[in-house]
Short mmCIF file of C-alpha atoms in Angstrom, two decimals:
data_model
loop_
_atom_site.label_atom_id
_atom_site.label_comp_id
_atom_site.label_asym_id
_atom_site.label_seq_id
_atom_site.Cartn_x
_atom_site.Cartn_y
_atom_site.Cartn_z
CA MET Z 1 -70.84 32.42 21.59
CA ILE Z 2 -70.56 30.43 18.48
CA ALA Z 3 -67.74 32.33 16.88
CA THR Z 4 -65.67 31.15 19.47
CA SER Z 5 -66.44 28.10 20.09
CA ILE Z 6 -65.17 27.67 16.14
CA LYS Z 7 -62.61 29.61 16.60
CA THR Z 8 -61.15 27.23 19.40
CA LYS Z 9 -62.52 23.85 17.60
CA LYS Z 10 -59.80 24.60 14.59
CA SER Z 11 -56.89 25.49 17.68
CA LEU Z 12 -57.42 22.00 18.82
CA PHE Z 13 -58.46 20.64 15.24
CA TRP Z 14 -54.78 21.76 14.71
CA LYS Z 15 -52.49 21.68 17.54
CA CYS Z 16 -53.57 17.28 17.01
CA GLY Z 17 -52.97 18.29 13.68
CA LEU Z 18 -49.80 18.53 14.39
CA VAL Z 19 -49.02 16.90 17.25
CA ALA Z 20 -49.77 13.90 15.38
CA LEU Z 21 -47.96 14.46 12.67
CA PHE Z 22 -45.31 14.53 14.79
CA ILE Z 23 -45.33 10.91 15.89
CA ILE Z 24 -45.32 9.54 12.53
CA LEU Z 25 -41.98 11.60 11.41
CA PHE Z 26 -40.56 10.39 14.89
CA LEU Z 27 -41.76 6.81 13.85
CA TRP Z 28 -41.18 7.35 10.35
CA LEU Z 29 -37.13 7.94 11.29
CA LEU Z 30 -36.49 5.78 14.81
CA TYR Z 31 -38.06 2.84 11.47
CA ASN Z 32 -36.55 3.88 8.07
CA PRO Z 33 -33.71 1.41 7.28
CA SER Z 34 -32.27 4.39 5.30
CA SER Z 35 -30.87 5.91 8.26
CA SER Z 36 -29.00 3.15 10.27
CA SER Z 37 -25.42 3.06 9.77
CA SER Z 38 -24.32 1.45 6.69
CA SER Z 39 -20.73 -1.35 6.26
CA VAL Z 40 -16.97 -0.27 5.56
CA LEU Z 41 -17.98 -0.21 1.76
CA SER Z 42 -20.78 2.33 1.95
CA THR Z 43 -20.23 5.09 -0.69
CA GLU Z 44 -21.03 9.08 0.57
CA LYS Z 45 -21.54 10.84 -2.44
CA ASN Z 46 -20.35 14.38 -1.16
CA GLU Z 47 -16.82 12.57 0.83
CA SER Z 48 -13.44 11.65 0.01
CA ILE Z 49 -13.62 7.65 0.00
CA THR Z 50 -9.85 7.53 1.25
CA GLU Z 51 -11.51 9.65 4.05
CA GLN Z 52 -14.33 7.85 5.03
CA PRO Z 53 -13.63 5.89 8.58
CA ILE Z 54 -14.56 2.47 9.14
CA GLU Z 55 -17.86 1.93 10.85
CA GLN Z 56 -19.68 -0.88 12.26
CA THR Z 57 -21.22 -3.03 10.23
CA THR Z 58 -24.99 -3.89 11.21
CA GLN Z 59 -24.74 -7.66 9.57
CA CYS Z 60 -26.33 -10.48 11.09
CA LEU Z 61 -24.88 -11.78 14.87
CA ALA Z 62 -24.14 -15.75 12.89
CA THR Z 63 -23.61 -17.56 9.93
CA LYS Z 64 -25.44 -19.62 8.42
CA ASP Z 65 -24.32 -22.98 9.58
CA GLY Z 66 -24.71 -21.49 13.21
CA GLN Z 67 -20.88 -19.86 13.28
CA ALA Z 68 -19.95 -16.61 14.86
CA SER Z 69 -19.91 -13.95 12.11
CA THR Z 70 -17.41 -11.93 14.25
CA LYS Z 71 -13.60 -13.46 12.49
CA TYR Z 72 -9.57 -11.55 13.70
CA ALA Z 73 -6.75 -12.14 11.89
CA ILE Z 74 -3.35 -10.73 12.24
CA MET Z 75 -1.16 -10.04 9.93
CA ILE Z 76 2.51 -9.01 10.82
CA ASP Z 77 4.75 -7.64 7.62
CA ALA Z 78 7.58 -7.81 7.91
CA GLY Z 79 9.46 -5.69 5.79
CA SER Z 80 13.09 -3.47 5.06
CA SER Z 81 12.90 -1.40 6.61
CA GLY Z 82 10.21 -2.56 9.81
CA SER Z 83 7.82 -4.53 11.46
CA ARG Z 84 4.15 -4.15 11.24
CA VAL Z 85 1.69 -5.63 12.48
CA HIS Z 86 -2.31 -5.64 11.49
CA VAL Z 87 -4.51 -6.87 13.41
CA TYR Z 88 -8.23 -7.02 10.64
CA LYS Z 89 -12.35 -7.57 12.51
CA PHE Z 90 -14.08 -8.93 9.93
CA ASN Z 91 -17.64 -9.43 9.56
CA ILE Z 92 -18.73 -13.26 7.81
CA CYS Z 93 -21.80 -13.23 7.66
CA ASN Z 94 -21.55 -12.88 4.19
CA GLU Z 95 -18.60 -12.21 2.11
CA PRO Z 96 -16.01 -10.77 4.29
CA VAL Z 97 -16.76 -7.00 5.70
CA LEU Z 98 -14.41 -4.87 7.35
CA GLU Z 99 -15.37 -3.74 10.96
CA ASN Z 100 -11.93 -2.94 12.19
CA GLU Z 101 -8.49 -3.07 12.24
CA GLU Z 102 -5.55 -1.61 14.77
CA PHE Z 103 -1.95 -0.96 13.60
CA HIS Z 104 1.62 -0.72 14.86
CA MET Z 105 4.85 -0.40 13.68
CA LEU Z 106 8.71 -0.44 14.64
CA LYS Z 107 11.84 -0.82 13.42
CA PRO Z 108 14.31 -2.28 12.21
CA GLY Z 109 13.14 -4.88 10.13
CA LEU Z 110 13.90 -8.64 11.09
CA SER Z 111 17.01 -8.22 7.91
CA SER Z 112 18.36 -6.10 10.62
CA PHE Z 113 19.49 -9.14 12.65
CA GLN Z 114 20.62 -11.32 9.72
CA ASP Z 115 23.25 -12.83 11.64
CA ASP Z 116 20.99 -13.37 15.25
CA PRO Z 117 18.05 -15.01 14.24
CA GLU Z 118 16.66 -15.39 18.09
CA ALA Z 119 17.37 -11.33 18.28
CA ALA Z 120 15.62 -11.00 15.09
CA ALA Z 121 11.78 -13.20 16.40
CA ALA Z 122 12.58 -10.94 19.75
CA SER Z 123 11.88 -7.88 17.78
CA LEU Z 124 8.37 -8.91 17.48
CA ASN Z 125 7.73 -9.12 21.10
CA GLU Z 126 6.31 -5.85 21.20
CA LEU Z 127 3.49 -6.58 18.10
CA LEU Z 128 2.53 -9.65 19.52
CA ASP Z 129 1.76 -8.28 22.10
CA ILE Z 130 -0.32 -5.71 20.43
CA ALA Z 131 -2.00 -8.68 19.20
CA VAL Z 132 -3.33 -10.26 21.52
CA LYS Z 133 -4.12 -7.09 23.85
CA SER Z 134 -6.22 -6.29 20.56
CA VAL Z 135 -8.39 -10.12 20.24
CA PRO Z 136 -10.18 -11.30 22.83
CA GLN Z 137 -9.37 -13.60 25.17
CA GLU Z 138 -12.42 -15.73 23.64
CA ASP Z 139 -11.33 -15.28 20.13
CA GLN Z 140 -7.64 -15.86 20.28
CA SER Z 141 -7.10 -19.55 19.97
CA CYS Z 142 -9.19 -19.23 16.40
CA THR Z 143 -7.72 -16.50 15.14
CA PRO Z 144 -4.84 -17.42 12.27
CA ILE Z 145 -1.30 -15.32 12.35
CA ALA Z 146 0.78 -15.26 9.66
CA VAL Z 147 4.04 -13.30 9.55
CA LYS Z 148 5.70 -12.87 5.97
CA ALA Z 149 8.34 -11.42 5.16
CA THR Z 150 9.24 -9.12 1.80
CA ALA Z 151 12.32 -8.42 -0.81
CA GLY Z 152 14.01 -7.08 1.96
CA LEU Z 153 14.95 -10.54 4.19
CA ARG Z 154 15.67 -12.70 0.67
CA LEU Z 155 18.55 -10.05 0.05
CA LEU Z 156 20.71 -12.11 2.52
CA GLY Z 157 20.67 -15.55 0.92
CA ALA Z 158 18.96 -18.95 1.11
CA GLU Z 159 20.71 -19.69 5.04
CA LYS Z 160 20.27 -16.65 7.33
CA SER Z 161 16.70 -15.94 6.17
CA GLU Z 162 15.65 -19.38 6.48
CA ALA Z 163 16.97 -19.50 9.94
CA ILE Z 164 15.51 -15.85 11.11
CA LEU Z 165 12.49 -17.90 10.06
CA GLN Z 166 12.60 -21.29 12.26
CA ALA Z 167 13.08 -18.76 15.24
CA VAL Z 168 9.98 -16.08 14.08
CA ARG Z 169 7.97 -19.68 13.69
CA ARG Z 170 9.01 -20.69 17.63
CA ARG Z 171 8.36 -17.36 19.03
CA LEU Z 172 4.66 -17.27 17.16
CA GLU Z 173 3.66 -21.46 19.02
CA THR Z 174 4.56 -19.57 22.34
CA TYR Z 175 0.99 -17.86 22.12
CA PRO Z 176 -1.87 -18.32 21.56
CA PHE Z 177 -2.75 -17.79 18.21
CA PRO Z 178 -2.86 -20.51 15.34
CA ILE Z 179 -0.38 -20.27 12.91
CA ALA Z 180 -1.64 -20.22 9.06
CA GLY Z 181 -0.52 -23.37 7.78
CA GLU Z 182 2.79 -24.30 6.33
CA ASN Z 183 3.10 -20.28 5.06
CA GLY Z 184 2.42 -18.89 7.67
CA VAL Z 185 6.89 -17.79 8.14
CA GLU Z 186 7.62 -17.34 4.79
CA ILE Z 187 9.07 -14.75 2.41
CA MET Z 188 6.38 -13.47 0.43
CA ASP Z 189 7.06 -14.12 -3.71
CA GLY Z 190 6.89 -11.13 -5.45
CA LYS Z 191 3.35 -11.33 -7.47
CA ASP Z 192 1.48 -12.81 -4.02
CA GLU Z 193 3.31 -9.28 -2.55
CA GLY Z 194 1.44 -7.17 -6.11
CA VAL Z 195 -1.53 -9.25 -6.21
CA TYR Z 196 -3.14 -8.81 -2.35
CA ALA Z 197 -2.17 -5.09 -2.65
CA TRP Z 198 -4.11 -5.40 -4.81
CA ILE Z 199 -6.69 -6.96 -3.21
CA THR Z 200 -7.40 -4.96 -0.18
CA VAL Z 201 -7.21 -1.24 -1.94
CA ASN Z 202 -10.95 -3.23 -4.18
CA PHE Z 203 -11.77 -4.92 -1.73
CA LEU Z 204 -11.68 -1.33 -0.07
CA LEU Z 205 -12.86 0.73 -2.89
CA ASP Z 206 -15.60 -2.14 -3.52
CA LYS Z 207 -14.15 -2.88 -7.19
CA LEU Z 208 -14.24 -6.27 -6.58
CA LYS Z 209 -16.56 -6.96 -9.43
CA LYS Z 210 -15.88 -7.80 -12.37
CA ASP Z 211 -17.26 -4.95 -14.06
CA GLY Z 212 -14.09 -4.03 -15.60
CA GLN Z 213 -13.51 -1.22 -13.52
CA SER Z 214 -10.93 -1.92 -10.90
CA ALA Z 215 -8.33 -0.36 -10.55
CA ALA Z 216 -4.39 -0.72 -10.54
CA ILE Z 217 -2.25 -0.11 -7.72
CA PHE Z 218 1.82 0.58 -7.67
CA ASP Z 219 3.37 -0.23 -4.61
CA LEU Z 220 7.04 1.04 -3.89
CA GLY Z 221 8.79 -0.21 -0.62
CA GLY Z 222 12.12 -0.69 0.40
CA ALA Z 223 13.35 -3.82 -2.55
CA SER Z 224 10.59 -3.93 -4.08
CA THR Z 225 8.40 -2.23 -6.58
CA GLN Z 226 4.66 -3.92 -7.74
CA ILE Z 227 2.08 -3.35 -10.28
CA VAL Z 228 -1.26 -5.03 -10.85
CA PHE Z 229 -3.79 -4.68 -13.23
CA GLU Z 230 -7.13 -6.11 -14.85
CA PRO Z 231 -5.95 -5.39 -18.86
CA THR Z 232 -8.68 -4.67 -21.47
CA PHE Z 233 -8.19 -5.93 -24.62
CA VAL Z 234 -10.07 -5.55 -28.02
CA PRO Z 235 -11.44 -8.33 -29.37
CA SER Z 236 -8.58 -9.56 -31.67
CA ALA Z 237 -6.33 -9.49 -28.23
CA THR Z 238 -4.44 -10.86 -25.90
CA MET Z 239 -2.47 -10.82 -22.70
CA ALA Z 240 0.97 -12.78 -23.61
CA GLU Z 241 0.94 -16.15 -21.68
CA GLY Z 242 3.51 -16.20 -19.01
CA GLU Z 243 4.98 -15.42 -14.99
CA HIS Z 244 3.21 -12.81 -15.84
CA LYS Z 245 -0.18 -13.39 -15.94
CA TYR Z 246 -1.99 -14.70 -12.76
CA SER Z 247 -6.20 -15.81 -12.32
CA LEU Z 248 -7.37 -14.70 -8.59
CA ASP Z 249 -10.89 -16.54 -7.65
CA TYR Z 250 -12.50 -14.52 -5.65
CA GLN Z 251 -16.44 -14.87 -4.17
CA ASN Z 252 -17.37 -16.64 -7.70
CA ASP Z 253 -16.05 -14.65 -9.76
CA THR Z 254 -12.35 -14.75 -11.87
CA PHE Z 255 -10.21 -11.68 -12.52
CA THR Z 256 -7.64 -12.63 -15.01
CA LEU Z 257 -4.80 -10.03 -13.72
CA TYR Z 258 -1.02 -8.52 -15.19
CA GLN Z 259 1.02 -7.91 -12.34
CA HIS Z 260 5.15 -7.72 -12.11
CA SER Z 261 7.44 -7.11 -8.69
CA TYR Z 262 10.72 -5.43 -9.57
CA LEU Z 263 12.81 -7.09 -6.89
CA GLY Z 264 16.22 -4.56 -6.59
CA TYR Z 265 13.33 -1.62 -7.85
CA GLY Z 266 12.34 -0.34 -4.31
CA LEU Z 267 13.43 2.82 -2.62
CA ASN Z 268 16.20 1.71 -0.64
CA GLU Z 269 17.54 -0.91 -3.90
CA ALA Z 270 17.51 1.71 -6.41
CA ARG Z 271 19.09 4.53 -4.20
CA LYS Z 272 22.58 2.34 -4.33
CA ARG Z 273 21.69 2.05 -7.82
CA ILE Z 274 21.53 5.36 -8.62
CA LYS Z 275 24.61 6.01 -6.57
CA ALA Z 276 26.56 3.59 -7.56
CA GLU Z 277 25.80 3.81 -10.98
CA MET Z 278 27.98 7.19 -11.04
CA ILE Z 279 30.40 5.60 -9.46
CA ASP Z 280 31.27 3.49 -12.77
CA MET Z 281 31.03 5.85 -15.07
CA TRP Z 282 33.69 7.13 -13.64
CA GLN Z 283 35.32 4.63 -11.88
CA ASP Z 284 39.19 5.41 -13.58
CA GLU Z 285 38.17 9.02 -10.91
CA ALA Z 286 37.36 6.96 -8.16
CA LYS Z 287 40.35 4.75 -8.11
CA ARG Z 288 42.80 7.99 -8.38
CA THR Z 289 40.37 10.16 -5.79
CA GLY Z 290 38.51 8.58 -4.25
CA ARG Z 291 35.68 11.07 -4.48
CA VAL Z 292 32.87 11.04 -7.56
CA TYR Z 293 30.46 14.17 -8.12
CA HIS Z 294 27.10 13.36 -8.39
CA PRO Z 295 24.13 14.93 -9.64
CA CYS Z 296 21.18 13.68 -7.18
CA LEU Z 297 22.82 14.95 -3.23
CA PRO Z 298 22.45 18.42 -2.25
CA ASP Z 299 25.42 21.23 -3.63
CA GLY Z 300 28.55 20.61 -0.72
CA HIS Z 301 26.69 17.72 0.29
CA GLU Z 302 29.31 14.43 0.78
CA GLU Z 303 28.86 10.78 2.42
CA LYS Z 304 30.41 8.02 1.98
CA PHE Z 305 29.29 4.60 0.22
CA ASP Z 306 30.53 1.93 0.35
CA TYR Z 307 31.74 0.04 -3.30
CA GLU Z 308 32.10 -3.69 -4.16
CA ASN Z 309 35.66 -3.33 -1.31
CA SER Z 310 36.74 -0.09 -1.68
CA THR Z 311 34.45 3.10 -0.27
CA VAL Z 312 33.46 6.11 -1.80
CA THR Z 313 32.97 9.66 -1.04
CA LEU Z 314 29.83 10.89 -3.14
CA ILE Z 315 29.74 14.74 -3.31
CA GLY Z 316 26.54 16.63 -4.05
CA THR Z 317 26.49 19.16 -7.49
CA GLY Z 318 22.49 20.24 -6.91
CA ALA Z 319 23.26 20.41 -10.54
CA GLY Z 320 19.10 19.87 -10.76
CA HIS Z 321 16.70 17.67 -12.12
CA ALA Z 322 17.43 16.87 -16.08
CA ALA Z 323 21.38 16.60 -14.92
CA CYS Z 324 19.81 13.56 -11.74
CA ARG Z 325 16.90 12.18 -14.21
CA SER Z 326 20.18 11.68 -16.56
CA VAL Z 327 21.67 9.18 -13.96
CA VAL Z 328 17.91 7.68 -12.51
CA GLU Z 329 17.84 6.66 -16.42
CA ARG Z 330 20.40 4.38 -16.17
CA VAL Z 331 19.25 1.94 -14.00
CA PHE Z 332 16.29 1.01 -15.98
CA ASN Z 333 17.29 -0.47 -18.17
CA LYS Z 334 15.70 0.32 -21.52
CA ASP Z 335 18.49 -1.32 -24.11
CA LYS Z 336 17.32 -4.66 -22.03
CA LEU Z 337 16.09 -7.08 -24.73
CA CYS Z 338 12.82 -7.58 -24.40
CA GLU Z 339 11.94 -11.31 -25.59
CA THR Z 340 7.96 -10.25 -25.48
CA ASN Z 341 6.71 -6.95 -26.84
CA PRO Z 342 5.90 -4.60 -25.88
CA CYS Z 343 8.42 -4.04 -22.68
CA ALA Z 344 7.67 -1.42 -19.68
CA PHE Z 345 11.65 -1.35 -18.51
CA ASP Z 346 14.58 -4.05 -17.89
CA GLY Z 347 12.94 -6.43 -20.21
CA VAL Z 348 10.25 -6.85 -19.35
CA TYR Z 349 6.13 -7.00 -21.03
CA GLN Z 350 4.20 -5.28 -19.39
CA PRO Z 351 0.35 -4.66 -21.20
CA PRO Z 352 0.79 -1.19 -22.28
CA LEU Z 353 -1.82 0.98 -20.64
CA THR Z 354 -2.39 3.56 -22.28
CA GLU Z 355 -3.95 1.23 -24.67
CA THR Z 356 -5.78 -1.89 -22.39
CA PHE Z 357 -6.21 0.42 -18.86
CA LYS Z 358 -7.10 4.00 -20.74
CA ASP Z 359 -9.71 5.74 -18.04
CA ARG Z 360 -9.60 3.74 -14.58
CA ASP Z 361 -8.30 4.39 -11.51
CA LEU Z 362 -4.60 4.49 -11.17
CA TYR Z 363 -3.26 3.82 -7.45
CA VAL Z 364 -0.02 4.54 -5.94
CA PHE Z 365 1.60 4.24 -2.33
CA SER Z 366 4.22 3.51 -0.01
CA TYR Z 367 6.68 5.31 -0.58
CA PHE Z 368 5.79 7.42 -3.24
CA TYR Z 369 2.73 8.48 -0.50
CA ASP Z 370 5.34 9.58 1.90
CA LEU Z 371 7.59 11.38 -0.56
CA THR Z 372 4.56 13.39 -2.00
CA GLN Z 373 2.62 14.32 1.07
CA PRO Z 374 4.94 15.78 3.29
CA LEU Z 375 4.94 18.28 -0.03
CA GLY Z 376 1.88 19.17 0.00
CA MET Z 377 1.14 16.91 -2.91
CA PRO Z 378 -2.93 16.73 -2.92
CA SER Z 379 -3.80 12.97 -3.03
CA GLU Z 380 -4.93 13.34 -7.02
CA PHE Z 381 -2.11 14.48 -9.13
CA SER Z 382 -1.04 14.29 -12.94
CA VAL Z 383 2.21 12.95 -13.25
CA ARG Z 384 3.90 16.43 -15.09
CA GLU Z 385 2.68 17.44 -11.32
CA LEU Z 386 4.99 15.35 -9.69
CA GLY Z 387 7.76 15.78 -12.29
CA GLU Z 388 7.78 19.71 -11.46
CA LEU Z 389 7.89 19.23 -8.21
CA THR Z 390 11.10 17.47 -8.68
CA THR Z 391 11.89 20.01 -10.10
CA ARG Z 392 11.28 21.96 -7.29
CA VAL Z 393 12.82 20.49 -5.26
CA CYS Z 394 15.92 19.64 -6.84
CA ASN Z 395 16.91 22.61 -8.22
CA GLY Z 396 16.51 23.08 -4.45
CA GLU Z 397 13.16 26.38 -4.90
CA ARG Z 398 12.16 26.79 -0.54
CA LYS Z 399 9.83 29.29 -1.46
CA PRO Z 400 7.00 26.68 -2.60
CA PHE Z 401 7.15 25.20 0.89
CA ARG Z 402 7.77 28.76 3.01
CA HIS Z 403 4.09 28.25 4.99
CA MET Z 404 5.54 24.73 5.17
CA PRO Z 405 7.28 24.14 7.84
CA ASP Z 406 7.88 20.40 8.36
CA ALA Z 407 8.53 20.04 4.77
CA ILE Z 408 11.35 22.62 5.03
CA LYS Z 409 12.34 20.79 7.67
CA GLN Z 410 12.36 17.51 5.81
CA LEU Z 411 14.17 18.90 2.28
CA SER Z 412 16.82 20.32 5.23
CA ASP Z 413 17.22 16.81 6.82
CA ASP Z 414 17.33 14.23 3.76
CA ALA Z 415 19.80 14.92 1.52
CA ASN Z 416 18.21 12.36 -0.71
CA TYR Z 417 15.28 14.31 -1.43
CA CYS Z 418 15.72 15.05 -4.44
CA LEU Z 419 16.85 11.55 -5.42
CA ASN Z 420 14.17 9.93 -4.55
CA LEU Z 421 11.84 11.77 -5.99
CA SER Z 422 13.76 12.12 -9.44
CA TYR Z 423 13.54 8.14 -8.97
CA ILE Z 424 9.40 7.77 -7.89
CA TYR Z 425 9.03 10.62 -11.11
CA ASN Z 426 11.07 8.40 -13.28
CA LEU Z 427 9.62 4.86 -12.05
CA LEU Z 428 5.59 5.97 -13.45
CA LYS Z 429 6.76 7.87 -16.51
CA PHE Z 430 9.92 6.08 -17.72
CA GLY Z 431 9.39 2.91 -16.15
CA TYR Z 432 5.68 2.01 -16.74
CA ASN Z 433 4.85 4.25 -19.10
CA ILE Z 434 2.51 7.13 -17.74
CA PRO Z 435 1.06 9.10 -19.51
CA SER Z 436 2.36 12.87 -18.20
CA ASP Z 437 -1.60 14.36 -18.20
CA ARG Z 438 -3.03 11.19 -16.43
CA LEU Z 439 -4.13 11.39 -13.05
CA VAL Z 440 -2.63 9.36 -10.37
CA ARG Z 441 -4.37 9.23 -6.34
CA THR Z 442 -2.00 7.86 -3.13
CA ALA Z 443 -3.25 7.21 -0.23
CA LYS Z 444 -2.16 5.83 2.64
CA LYS Z 445 -5.16 4.92 4.01
CA ILE Z 446 -8.95 4.24 1.61
CA ARG Z 447 -11.97 4.03 4.32
CA GLY Z 448 -9.84 3.84 7.67
CA ALA Z 449 -8.53 1.20 6.27
CA GLU Z 450 -4.19 0.58 5.64
CA THR Z 451 -3.11 0.12 1.89
CA GLY Z 452 -0.74 -2.22 0.83
CA TRP Z 453 -0.45 -5.55 0.59
CA CYS Z 454 -1.39 -7.32 4.44
CA LEU Z 455 -5.73 -6.80 3.98
CA GLY Z 456 -6.17 -8.34 0.96
CA ALA Z 457 -3.61 -11.40 2.65
CA SER Z 458 -5.74 -11.77 4.99
CA ILE Z 459 -9.23 -11.34 2.81
CA ALA Z 460 -7.69 -14.77 1.46
CA MET Z 461 -6.23 -16.20 4.88
CA LEU Z 462 -9.52 -16.09 5.89
CA ASP Z 463 -10.94 -17.69 2.84
CA GLN Z 464 -7.87 -20.48 2.67
CA VAL Z 465 -7.46 -21.32 6.93
CA ASN Z 466 -10.30 -22.45 9.13
CA LEU Z 467 -8.01 -23.88 12.12
CA CYS Z 468 -8.06 -23.64 15.47
CA LYS Z 469 -5.17 -24.00 18.50
CA ALA Z 470 -5.84 -26.36 20.59
#
């Protein structure tokens, strides 16, 4: 009897203990701060930083001066090949934290309406309507909007481009959003485009800190390409003075950046130059027969090409990467006078990446991403691997892509794929002088947000503009 009683008490003791332990564990999980959701800039050890989604922040609901902590910004990227709207939602309790992005694009770009400014402005209606739906009505009158055109519009000339910009401004004034100042509708300076892209990438990577770990960016649009990085010099050396030197103030820190925008070296403009290069080399043949053979185009492919005041038929030879590369390299003007050494290409000064940016991340995006990802390239690859991919494509090899039907279709449908790949490979290796064994990273999005200059420009806009529409 006594033994049974002791046994019963022991059983009751263990049951009570287990219940108490469960309650303690439940309360710990409920109130432990580390279990709450983190902001967009948190880092997960076992997840690629480019694949992490934008998360809802747990920051405060109001700023120190009592203003709402949520702020929206609208940026329209009027590029050479199309227009894109980005609607950003930020928490601005302290430094901006991105909570959400709405993105939509359409074609063609504003420059396609060079003789009809009103039609150019009307082409943005769909994007503006998306912005209206994306921003709560009560926030619309204090949500700044900007339209930034890039190099493609500049190529139309001052008169036509200005007429389009004025028509766009008039169109924006019919919407509930305040235009972000005098520069709210403009052709963006190339250096700003690159620096804003640098801000975007480093903001999303949580590298906007003065610890010398910022990433370099290489952007490739249709009309221009940009390079921006924060070089580190030995004590006895400094960056040469000039327009390439950019001082950026952000969150009480100052970053001294190297930047340059190469107008005419975007993919679409470079492709025209590469095709024209062969005609320049064979002018007599072009005048006599109206036909010129081109090694960067597939064997047997024919296309009409406008050259100066005539039309020339280009005939592909499919001669392979080595032959194509010999033509591509000519457009970089490596022999142009270099007034301030060292130079990258086209006579432009650039601190050597091998000395001033030895082991930090290099991010390449836009057309770099669009051309490599459909062919199965990983998000990180060496310049040499890009060259090997280019060789396979230019040699007409299809076996490496036989398990990727979409890649086979793209290679079959786009006669310029060899030329395009040869250009981006040579831009990195021969133009920007990146060593063959150096790794580059590419992404369309980082932590759920689009790469490119738009986010960086929106962050700068929030910092500079605080206005509401009456």
